[in-house]
Amino acid sequence: MKNVLFVVIVLLLAMGPAASDPIVIAHRGASGYLPEHTLEAYAMAYAMGADYVEQDIVLTKDSHFVCLHDIYLEPTTDVEERFPDRKRADGRWYAADFTLAEIKTLNAHERLPNRFPVGGAPHFEVPTFEEAIELVQGLNKTTGRDIGIYPELKAPTWHIAQKLPMEKAFLDIVERYGYKGPDAKIFVQCFEPMTLQKLRNDMGCTLPMILLISDDKVEEYLLTEEGLDKIATFATGIGPDKKSVEENPKVVEWAHARKLLVHPYTLRKDQCPKKYAAFQDEIKQFYTVYKVDGMFTDFTDECVKYLAANKAN
Ligand code: CA
């Protein structure tokens, strides 16, 4: 009997807390299958078993958050045809120059040419941040699951220059939707360390936060032991370009030694590097060899499949 109890306890311990299991982050929704940052792409990612659904957010002229990867509208909407005269001198259409009502009349489309066909039907909308949250929370209610959101504040310093500060408006929304404290099912991400420091130290935000780090030479110092020491004073983890991890896998160990999570971006089946014979090999390399805590992917289903099979072994 004692032995049975011992075995049960060991098994329970081996299962570990769910929070430490590696996660799948649906990058721009299931963007490998449907136009990025649409409610349809978010719903598909949810159904495929994502742990977190990512929203990139920018502000409109009338201070509403919409889900867009860029501060520009033309890479993923038909704004050029609909509002030909509303571009700036640099030839670009900025979300910050349009009201939410105007943006809602646009047709959103996929960015990458090899993916969901651009043009024609069906009509896709640019969602507001609130609509994206309500979709995830609604599905959490109907499915009984508890999936998180993973919003990225896009170009906060640029927004301040447009007289559209993001930070307080953002905190008001997430708090209104019940995201509070370090265990909330949310990761707040940003490429600008100053923004996360401001949220954490000046605005009292205790939500989990991820500092995104590009593979730019300028940002290299952030992925040193000294850089990570600094990041650990305000962030919960890092979101490096996957190439940075491949170049120096030790960075995962260094981050873990500072209790920082590592969520690299982005695994893409249709852009899988040639050195991997199959996409599943690239997924395995990151989760099992580099031992990251989560991955951003355009192909949620592929990462979920890998983790499920790996867990069963
Ligand atoms: Ca993003």
mmCIF file with all atom_site columns, N, CA, C and O and ligand atoms in Angstrom, residues 54 56 152 154 189, ligand 1:
data_model
loop_
_atom_site.group_PDB
_atom_site.id
_atom_site.type_symbol
_atom_site.label_atom_id
_atom_site.label_alt_id
_atom_site.label_comp_id
_atom_site.label_asym_id
_atom_site.label_entity_id
_atom_site.label_seq_id
_atom_site.pdbx_PDB_ins_code
_atom_site.Cartn_x
_atom_site.Cartn_y
_atom_site.Cartn_z
_atom_site.occupancy
_atom_site.B_iso_or_equiv
_atom_site.pdbx_formal_charge
_atom_site.auth_seq_id
_atom_site.auth_comp_id
_atom_site.auth_asym_id
_atom_site.auth_atom_id
_atom_site.pdbx_PDB_model_num
ATOM   1  N  N  . GLU A 1 54  ? -2.239 35.711 -29.624 1.00 0.00 ? 54  GLU A N  1
ATOM   2  C  CA . GLU A 1 54  ? -1.551 37.005 -29.666 1.00 0.00 ? 54  GLU A CA 1
ATOM   3  C  C  . GLU A 1 54  ? -2.360 38.088 -30.374 1.00 0.00 ? 54  GLU A C  1
ATOM   4  O  O  . GLU A 1 54  ? -2.961 37.844 -31.415 1.00 0.00 ? 54  GLU A O  1
ATOM   5  N  N  . ASP A 1 56  ? -1.510 42.051 -31.668 1.00 0.00 ? 56  ASP A N  1
ATOM   6  C  CA . ASP A 1 56  ? -0.675 43.249 -31.770 1.00 0.00 ? 56  ASP A CA 1
ATOM   7  C  C  . ASP A 1 56  ? -1.633 44.424 -31.739 1.00 0.00 ? 56  ASP A C  1
ATOM   8  O  O  . ASP A 1 56  ? -2.641 44.404 -32.444 1.00 0.00 ? 56  ASP A O  1
ATOM   9  N  N  . GLU A 1 152 ? 0.604  42.752 -27.667 1.00 0.00 ? 152 GLU A N  1
ATOM   10 C  CA . GLU A 1 152 ? 1.852  43.499 -27.846 1.00 0.00 ? 152 GLU A CA 1
ATOM   11 C  C  . GLU A 1 152 ? 1.545  44.975 -28.091 1.00 0.00 ? 152 GLU A C  1
ATOM   12 O  O  . GLU A 1 152 ? 0.847  45.330 -29.045 1.00 0.00 ? 152 GLU A O  1
ATOM   13 N  N  . LYS A 1 154 ? 2.427  48.127 -29.650 1.00 0.00 ? 154 LYS A N  1
ATOM   14 C  CA . LYS A 1 154 ? 3.251  48.437 -30.823 1.00 0.00 ? 154 LYS A CA 1
ATOM   15 C  C  . LYS A 1 154 ? 3.712  49.884 -30.787 1.00 0.00 ? 154 LYS A C  1
ATOM   16 O  O  . LYS A 1 154 ? 2.883  50.794 -30.720 1.00 0.00 ? 154 LYS A O  1
ATOM   17 N  N  . GLN A 1 189 ? 3.505  42.176 -23.950 1.00 0.00 ? 189 GLN A N  1
ATOM   18 C  CA . GLN A 1 189 ? 4.798  42.152 -24.641 1.00 0.00 ? 189 GLN A CA 1
ATOM   19 C  C  . GLN A 1 189 ? 5.052  43.488 -25.320 1.00 0.00 ? 189 GLN A C  1
ATOM   20 O  O  . GLN A 1 189 ? 4.128  44.177 -25.740 1.00 0.00 ? 189 GLN A O  1
HETATM 21 CA CA . CA  B 2 .   ? 3.703  40.592 -32.208 1.00 0.00 ? 1   CA  B CA 1
#
